[in-house]
Short mmCIF file of C-alpha atoms and ligand atoms in Angstrom, two decimals:
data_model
loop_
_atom_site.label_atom_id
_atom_site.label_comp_id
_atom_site.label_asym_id
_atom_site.label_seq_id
_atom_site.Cartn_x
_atom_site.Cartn_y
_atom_site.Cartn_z
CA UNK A 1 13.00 20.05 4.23
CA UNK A 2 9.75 21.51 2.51
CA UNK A 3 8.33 18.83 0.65
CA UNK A 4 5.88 21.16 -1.25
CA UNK A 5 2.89 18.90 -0.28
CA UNK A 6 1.07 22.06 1.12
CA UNK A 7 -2.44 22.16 -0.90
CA UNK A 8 -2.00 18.58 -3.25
CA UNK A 9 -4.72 15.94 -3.11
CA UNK A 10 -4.12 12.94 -2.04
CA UNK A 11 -5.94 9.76 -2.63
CA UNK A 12 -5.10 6.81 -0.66
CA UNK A 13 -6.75 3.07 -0.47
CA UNK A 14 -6.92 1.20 2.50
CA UNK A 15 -6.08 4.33 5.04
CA UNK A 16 -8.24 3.36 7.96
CA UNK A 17 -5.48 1.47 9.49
CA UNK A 18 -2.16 0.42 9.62
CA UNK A 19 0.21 1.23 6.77
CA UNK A 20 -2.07 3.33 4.53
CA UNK A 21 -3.20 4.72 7.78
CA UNK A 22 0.19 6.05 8.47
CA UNK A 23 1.08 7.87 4.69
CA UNK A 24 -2.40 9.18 5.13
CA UNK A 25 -1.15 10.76 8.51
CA UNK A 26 2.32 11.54 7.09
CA UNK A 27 0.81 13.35 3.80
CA UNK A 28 -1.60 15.19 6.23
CA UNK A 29 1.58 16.33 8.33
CA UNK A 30 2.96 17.81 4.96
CA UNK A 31 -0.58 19.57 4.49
CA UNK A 32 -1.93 17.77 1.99
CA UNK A 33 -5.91 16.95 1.63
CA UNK A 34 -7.01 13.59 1.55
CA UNK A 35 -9.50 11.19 0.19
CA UNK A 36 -9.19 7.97 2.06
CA UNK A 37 -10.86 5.00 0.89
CA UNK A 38 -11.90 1.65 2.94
CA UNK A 39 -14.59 -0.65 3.17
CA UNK A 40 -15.26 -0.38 6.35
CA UNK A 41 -16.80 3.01 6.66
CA UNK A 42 -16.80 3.54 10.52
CA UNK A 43 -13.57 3.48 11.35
CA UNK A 44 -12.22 5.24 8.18
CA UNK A 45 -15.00 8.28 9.11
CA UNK A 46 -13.60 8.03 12.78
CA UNK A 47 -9.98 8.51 11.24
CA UNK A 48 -10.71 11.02 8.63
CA UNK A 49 -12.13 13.20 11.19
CA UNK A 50 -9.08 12.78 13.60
CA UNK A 51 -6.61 13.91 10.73
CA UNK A 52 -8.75 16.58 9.81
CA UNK A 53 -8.97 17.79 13.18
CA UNK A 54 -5.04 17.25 13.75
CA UNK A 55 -3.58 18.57 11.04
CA UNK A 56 -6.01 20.91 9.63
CA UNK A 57 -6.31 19.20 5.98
CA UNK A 58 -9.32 18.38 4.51
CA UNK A 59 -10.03 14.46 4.53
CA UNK A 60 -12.67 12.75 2.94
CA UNK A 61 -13.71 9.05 3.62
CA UNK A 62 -15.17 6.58 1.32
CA UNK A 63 -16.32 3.48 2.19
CA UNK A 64 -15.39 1.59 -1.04
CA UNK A 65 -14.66 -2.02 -1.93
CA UNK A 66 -11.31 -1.46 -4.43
CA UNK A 67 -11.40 -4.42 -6.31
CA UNK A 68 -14.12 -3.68 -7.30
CA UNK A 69 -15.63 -1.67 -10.37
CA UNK A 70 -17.96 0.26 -8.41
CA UNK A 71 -16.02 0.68 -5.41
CA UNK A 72 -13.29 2.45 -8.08
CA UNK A 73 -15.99 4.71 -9.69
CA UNK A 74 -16.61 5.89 -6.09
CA UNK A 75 -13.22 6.89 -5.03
CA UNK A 76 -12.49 8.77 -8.57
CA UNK A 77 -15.54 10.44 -8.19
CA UNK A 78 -14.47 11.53 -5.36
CA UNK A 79 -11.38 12.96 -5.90
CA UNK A 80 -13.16 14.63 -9.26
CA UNK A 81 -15.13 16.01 -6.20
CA UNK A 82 -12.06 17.37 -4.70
CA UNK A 83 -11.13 19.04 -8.68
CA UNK A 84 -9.09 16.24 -8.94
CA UNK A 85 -6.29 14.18 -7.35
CA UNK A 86 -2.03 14.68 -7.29
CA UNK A 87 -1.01 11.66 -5.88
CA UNK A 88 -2.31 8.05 -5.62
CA UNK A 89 -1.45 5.66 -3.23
CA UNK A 90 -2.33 1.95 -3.71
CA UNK A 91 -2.11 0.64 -0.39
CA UNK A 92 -5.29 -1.49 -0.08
CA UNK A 93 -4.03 -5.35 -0.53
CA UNK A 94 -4.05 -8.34 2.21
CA UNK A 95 -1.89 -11.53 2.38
CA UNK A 96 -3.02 -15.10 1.55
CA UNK A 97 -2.19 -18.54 3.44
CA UNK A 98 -2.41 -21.63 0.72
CA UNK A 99 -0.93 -23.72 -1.69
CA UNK A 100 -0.95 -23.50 -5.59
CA UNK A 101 -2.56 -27.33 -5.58
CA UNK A 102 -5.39 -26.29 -3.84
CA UNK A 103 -6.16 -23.14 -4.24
CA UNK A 104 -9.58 -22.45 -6.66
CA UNK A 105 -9.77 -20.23 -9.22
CA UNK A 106 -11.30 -17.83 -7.32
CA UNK A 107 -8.91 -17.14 -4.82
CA UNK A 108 -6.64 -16.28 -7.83
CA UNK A 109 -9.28 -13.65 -9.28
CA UNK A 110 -10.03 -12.13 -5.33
CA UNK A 111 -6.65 -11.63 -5.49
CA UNK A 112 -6.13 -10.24 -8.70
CA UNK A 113 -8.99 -7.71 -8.10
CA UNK A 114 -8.02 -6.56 -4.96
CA UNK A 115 -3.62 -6.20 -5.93
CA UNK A 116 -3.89 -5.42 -9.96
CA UNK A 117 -7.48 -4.67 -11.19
CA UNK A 118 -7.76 -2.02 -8.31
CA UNK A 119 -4.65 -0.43 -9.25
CA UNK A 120 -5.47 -0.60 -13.24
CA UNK A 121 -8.64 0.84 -12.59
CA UNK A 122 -7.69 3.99 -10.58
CA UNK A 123 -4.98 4.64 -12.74
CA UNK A 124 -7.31 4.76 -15.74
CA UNK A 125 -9.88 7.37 -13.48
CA UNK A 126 -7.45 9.27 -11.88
CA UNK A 127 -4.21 10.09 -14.31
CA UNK A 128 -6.46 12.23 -16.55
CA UNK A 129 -7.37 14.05 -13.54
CA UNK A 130 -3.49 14.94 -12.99
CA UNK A 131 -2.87 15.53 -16.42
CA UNK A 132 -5.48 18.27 -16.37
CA UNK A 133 -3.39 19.54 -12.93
CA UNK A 134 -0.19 19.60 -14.94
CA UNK A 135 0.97 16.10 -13.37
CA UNK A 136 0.72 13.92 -10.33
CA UNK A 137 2.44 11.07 -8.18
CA UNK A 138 1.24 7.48 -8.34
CA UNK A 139 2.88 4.91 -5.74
CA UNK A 140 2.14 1.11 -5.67
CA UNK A 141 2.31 -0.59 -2.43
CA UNK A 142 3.61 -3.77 -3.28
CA UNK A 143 5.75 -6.30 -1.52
CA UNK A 144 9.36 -7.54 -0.56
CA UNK A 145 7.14 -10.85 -1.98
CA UNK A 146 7.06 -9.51 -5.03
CA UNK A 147 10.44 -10.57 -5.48
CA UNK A 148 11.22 -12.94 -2.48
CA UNK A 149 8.28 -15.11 -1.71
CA UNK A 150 7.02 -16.62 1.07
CA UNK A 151 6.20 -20.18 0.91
CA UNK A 152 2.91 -20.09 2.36
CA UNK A 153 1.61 -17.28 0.39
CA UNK A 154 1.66 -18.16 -3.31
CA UNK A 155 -1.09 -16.08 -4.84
CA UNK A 156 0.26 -13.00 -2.58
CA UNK A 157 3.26 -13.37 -4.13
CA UNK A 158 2.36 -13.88 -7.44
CA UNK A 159 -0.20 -10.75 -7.41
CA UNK A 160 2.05 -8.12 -5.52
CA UNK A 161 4.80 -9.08 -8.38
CA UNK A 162 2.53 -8.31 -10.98
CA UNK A 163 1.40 -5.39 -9.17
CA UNK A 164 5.16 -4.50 -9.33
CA UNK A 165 5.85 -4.90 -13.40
CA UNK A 166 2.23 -2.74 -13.72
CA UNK A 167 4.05 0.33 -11.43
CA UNK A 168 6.70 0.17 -14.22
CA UNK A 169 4.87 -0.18 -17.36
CA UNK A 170 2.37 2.22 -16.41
CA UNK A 171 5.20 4.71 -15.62
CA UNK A 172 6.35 4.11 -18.96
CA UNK A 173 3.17 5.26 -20.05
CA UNK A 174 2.55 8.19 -17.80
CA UNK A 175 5.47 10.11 -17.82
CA UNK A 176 4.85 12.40 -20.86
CA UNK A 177 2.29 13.55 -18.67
CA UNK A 178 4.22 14.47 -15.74
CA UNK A 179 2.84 11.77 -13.54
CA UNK A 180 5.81 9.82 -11.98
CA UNK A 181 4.79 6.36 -11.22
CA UNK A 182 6.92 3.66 -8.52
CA UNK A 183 6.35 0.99 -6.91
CA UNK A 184 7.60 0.25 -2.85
CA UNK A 185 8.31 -3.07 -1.45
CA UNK A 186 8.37 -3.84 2.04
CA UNK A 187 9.41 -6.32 4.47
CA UNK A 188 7.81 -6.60 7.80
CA UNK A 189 6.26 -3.83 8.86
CA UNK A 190 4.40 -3.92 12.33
CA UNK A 191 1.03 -3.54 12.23
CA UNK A 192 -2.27 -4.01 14.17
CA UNK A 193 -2.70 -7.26 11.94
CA UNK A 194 0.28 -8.52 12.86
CA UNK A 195 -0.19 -8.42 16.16
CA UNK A 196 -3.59 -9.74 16.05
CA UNK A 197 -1.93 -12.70 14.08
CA UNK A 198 0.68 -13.60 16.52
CA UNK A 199 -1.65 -13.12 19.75
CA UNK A 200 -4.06 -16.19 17.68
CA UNK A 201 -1.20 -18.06 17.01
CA UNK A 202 0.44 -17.69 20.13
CA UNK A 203 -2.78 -18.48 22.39
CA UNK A 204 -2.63 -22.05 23.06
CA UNK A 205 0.65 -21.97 23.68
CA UNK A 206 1.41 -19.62 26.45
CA UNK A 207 0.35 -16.61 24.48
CA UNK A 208 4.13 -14.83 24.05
CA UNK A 209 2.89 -13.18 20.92
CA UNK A 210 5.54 -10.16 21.00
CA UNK A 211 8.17 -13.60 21.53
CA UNK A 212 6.78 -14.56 18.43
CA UNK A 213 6.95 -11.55 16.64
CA UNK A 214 10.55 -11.62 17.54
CA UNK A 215 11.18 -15.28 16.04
CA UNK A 216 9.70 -13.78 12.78
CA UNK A 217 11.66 -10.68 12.59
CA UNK A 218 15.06 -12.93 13.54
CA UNK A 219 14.61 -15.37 11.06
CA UNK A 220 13.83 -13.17 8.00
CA UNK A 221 15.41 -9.36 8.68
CA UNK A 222 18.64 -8.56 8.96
CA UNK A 223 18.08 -6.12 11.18
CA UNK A 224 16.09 -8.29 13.28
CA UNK A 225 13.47 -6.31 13.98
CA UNK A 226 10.27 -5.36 12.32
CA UNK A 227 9.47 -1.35 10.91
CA UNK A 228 6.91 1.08 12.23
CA UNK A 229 4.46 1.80 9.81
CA UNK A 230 5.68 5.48 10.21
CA UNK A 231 8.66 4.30 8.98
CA UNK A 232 7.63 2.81 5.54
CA UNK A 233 5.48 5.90 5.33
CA UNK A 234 8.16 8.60 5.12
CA UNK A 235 9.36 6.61 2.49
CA UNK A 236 5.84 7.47 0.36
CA UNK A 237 5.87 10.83 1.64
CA UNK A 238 9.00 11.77 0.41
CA UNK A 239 8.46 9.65 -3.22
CA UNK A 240 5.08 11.93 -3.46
CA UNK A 241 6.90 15.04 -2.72
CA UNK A 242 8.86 17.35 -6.10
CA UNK A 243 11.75 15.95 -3.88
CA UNK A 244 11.84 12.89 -5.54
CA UNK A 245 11.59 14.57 -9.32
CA UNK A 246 14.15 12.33 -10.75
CA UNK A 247 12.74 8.93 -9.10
CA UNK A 248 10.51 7.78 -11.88
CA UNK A 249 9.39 3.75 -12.42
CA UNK A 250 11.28 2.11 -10.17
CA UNK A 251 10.86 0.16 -6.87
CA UNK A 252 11.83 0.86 -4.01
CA UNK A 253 12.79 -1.75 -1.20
CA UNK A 254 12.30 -1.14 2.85
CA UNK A 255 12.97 -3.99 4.58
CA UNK A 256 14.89 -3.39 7.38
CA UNK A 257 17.75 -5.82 4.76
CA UNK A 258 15.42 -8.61 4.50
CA UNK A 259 16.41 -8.68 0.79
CA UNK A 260 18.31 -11.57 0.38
CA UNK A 261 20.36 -10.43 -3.34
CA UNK A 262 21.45 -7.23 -4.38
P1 LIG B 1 -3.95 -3.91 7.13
O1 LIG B 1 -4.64 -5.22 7.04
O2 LIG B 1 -3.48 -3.43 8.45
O3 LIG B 1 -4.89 -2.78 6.48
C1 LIG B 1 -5.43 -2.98 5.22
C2 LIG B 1 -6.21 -1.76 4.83
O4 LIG B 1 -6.77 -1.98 3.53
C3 LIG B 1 -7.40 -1.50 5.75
O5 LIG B 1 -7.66 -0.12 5.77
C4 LIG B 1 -8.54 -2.24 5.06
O6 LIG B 1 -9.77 -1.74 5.49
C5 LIG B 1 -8.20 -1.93 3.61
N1 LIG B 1 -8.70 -2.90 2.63
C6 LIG B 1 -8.50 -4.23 2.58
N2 LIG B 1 -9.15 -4.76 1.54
C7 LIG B 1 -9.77 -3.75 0.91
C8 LIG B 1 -10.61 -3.65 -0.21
N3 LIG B 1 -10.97 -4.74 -0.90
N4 LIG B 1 -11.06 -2.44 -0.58
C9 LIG B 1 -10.72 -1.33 0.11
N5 LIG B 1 -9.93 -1.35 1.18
C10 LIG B 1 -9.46 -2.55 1.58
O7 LIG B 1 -2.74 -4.00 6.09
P2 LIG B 1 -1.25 -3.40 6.15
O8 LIG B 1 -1.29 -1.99 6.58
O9 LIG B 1 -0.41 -4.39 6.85
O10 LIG B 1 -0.87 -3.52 4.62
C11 LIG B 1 -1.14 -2.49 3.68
C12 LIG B 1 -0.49 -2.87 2.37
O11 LIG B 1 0.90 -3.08 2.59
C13 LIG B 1 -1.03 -4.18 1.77
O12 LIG B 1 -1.14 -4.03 0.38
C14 LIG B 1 0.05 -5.19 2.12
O13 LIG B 1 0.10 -6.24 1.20
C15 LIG B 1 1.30 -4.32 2.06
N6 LIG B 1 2.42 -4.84 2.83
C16 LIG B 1 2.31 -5.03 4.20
C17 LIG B 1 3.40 -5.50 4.91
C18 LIG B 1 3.35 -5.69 6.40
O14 LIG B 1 4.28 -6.30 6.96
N7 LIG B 1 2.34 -5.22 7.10
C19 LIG B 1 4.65 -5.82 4.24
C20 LIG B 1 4.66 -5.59 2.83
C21 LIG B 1 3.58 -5.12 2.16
P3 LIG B 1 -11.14 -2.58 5.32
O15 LIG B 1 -10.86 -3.96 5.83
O16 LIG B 1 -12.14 -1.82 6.13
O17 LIG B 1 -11.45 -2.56 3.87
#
């Protein structure tokens, strides 16, 4: 299937590694050029310059801090750069380990930054940008959390589902400019953090991390078993492509049927 990605734009926060990583690699595949955005700049350089050199696409790396004002103004101005962006990915987000009680305030606002403010922010920089192309793509990376939390996670799950309700106001707002906006939740998808998790939880107790990994994906997906990153990123490559025309401010779920209601 041509996905008609050949030549597009692509911006995409927190694409040094793991998920974002892997739509950055995906979008690539489909020909599309790329402006990746991490803080840490050495390993998103390293990465940029591997996709380039793989798939022949343009890739551009800034080191940025997203939830942050000037970390924002650097990744718009570079896709301005670039004459401007088609698609958006918000990947860049982390989860949290604490309880409402004790959490301070400013845990709340690192949060909020770093899921919503990041996402408000690029939106306002980069949808006039697609306008002026004749349209564009934005995707939210949210979270099966968003709508099924986690106990031990409150202010993840909290930000990731307001992350979720600004995917679909904003696509309210966006669509008379041809810029389709959703939102994707997923459940556990496998990747170099999660393994660095288990092997630290795992290490003064035999250190059967991939055992543990199991117990994780038993008790919470159906399918038992966690997804690639590859996986979850078809999903945004196809939602970026003219494929998905008709798939416009809704969220998506891949969870491998962690989703506990209909
Ligand atoms: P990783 O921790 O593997 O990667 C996170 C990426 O985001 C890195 O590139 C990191 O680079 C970057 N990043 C983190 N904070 C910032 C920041 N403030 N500014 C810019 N870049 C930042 O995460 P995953 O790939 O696991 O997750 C990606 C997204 O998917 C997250 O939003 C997460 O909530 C969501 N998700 C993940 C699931 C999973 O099971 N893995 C399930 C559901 C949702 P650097 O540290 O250099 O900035």
């Amino acid at each position: 299937m041509d996905l008609g990605l050949k030549g597009k734009t692509a911006v995409i926060t927190g694409a040094s590694i793991g998920i974002g990583l892997a739509i950055a690699e995906g979008l690539a595949a489909e020909g599309a050029n790329l402006v990746l955005a991490a803080r840490g700049g050495e390993r998103l350089e390293a990465e940029a310059a591997r996709i380039a050199g793989t798939y022949g696409v343009s890739a551009a790396a800034v080191a940025a801090d997203v939830a942050t004002v000037a970390g924002t103004e650097a990744i718009i101005a570079a896709a301005a750069e670039k004459g401007g962006a088609d698609i958006l990915i918000n990947n860049a987000g982390t989860g949290s380990n604490e309880t409402v009680m004790e959490a301070p305030d400013e845990k709340w606002q690192t949060y909020w930054d770093l899921h919503v403010m990041a996402a408000v922010r690029l939106a306002r920089g980069i949808a006039p940008q697609m306008k002026e192309r004749g349209g564009g793509v934005i995707l939210h990376n949210a979270s099966i959390c968003a709508v099924q939390p986690l106990w031990y996670e409150p202010i993840y799950n909290v930000s990731k589902s307001a992350l979720m309700m600004f995917s679909k106001t904003l696509s309210t707002e966006l669509i008379k400019d041809k810029i389709r906006v959703n939102c994707v939740n997923a459940g556990l998808i496998l990747t170099p953090d999660w393994i660095k998790t288990a092997k630290q939880l795992t290490a003064e107790t035999g250190g059967n991390w991939e055992g543990y990994l199991q117990s994780v994906a038993n008790e919470h997906a159906a399918s038992k078993r966690f997804g690639t990153p590859e996986e979850l990123a078809n999903v945004f490559v196809f939602l970026s492509s003219e494929r998905a025309s008709y798939c416009i401010g809704s969220t998506y779920f891949v969870d491998g049927g962690m989703l506990k209601t209909i």
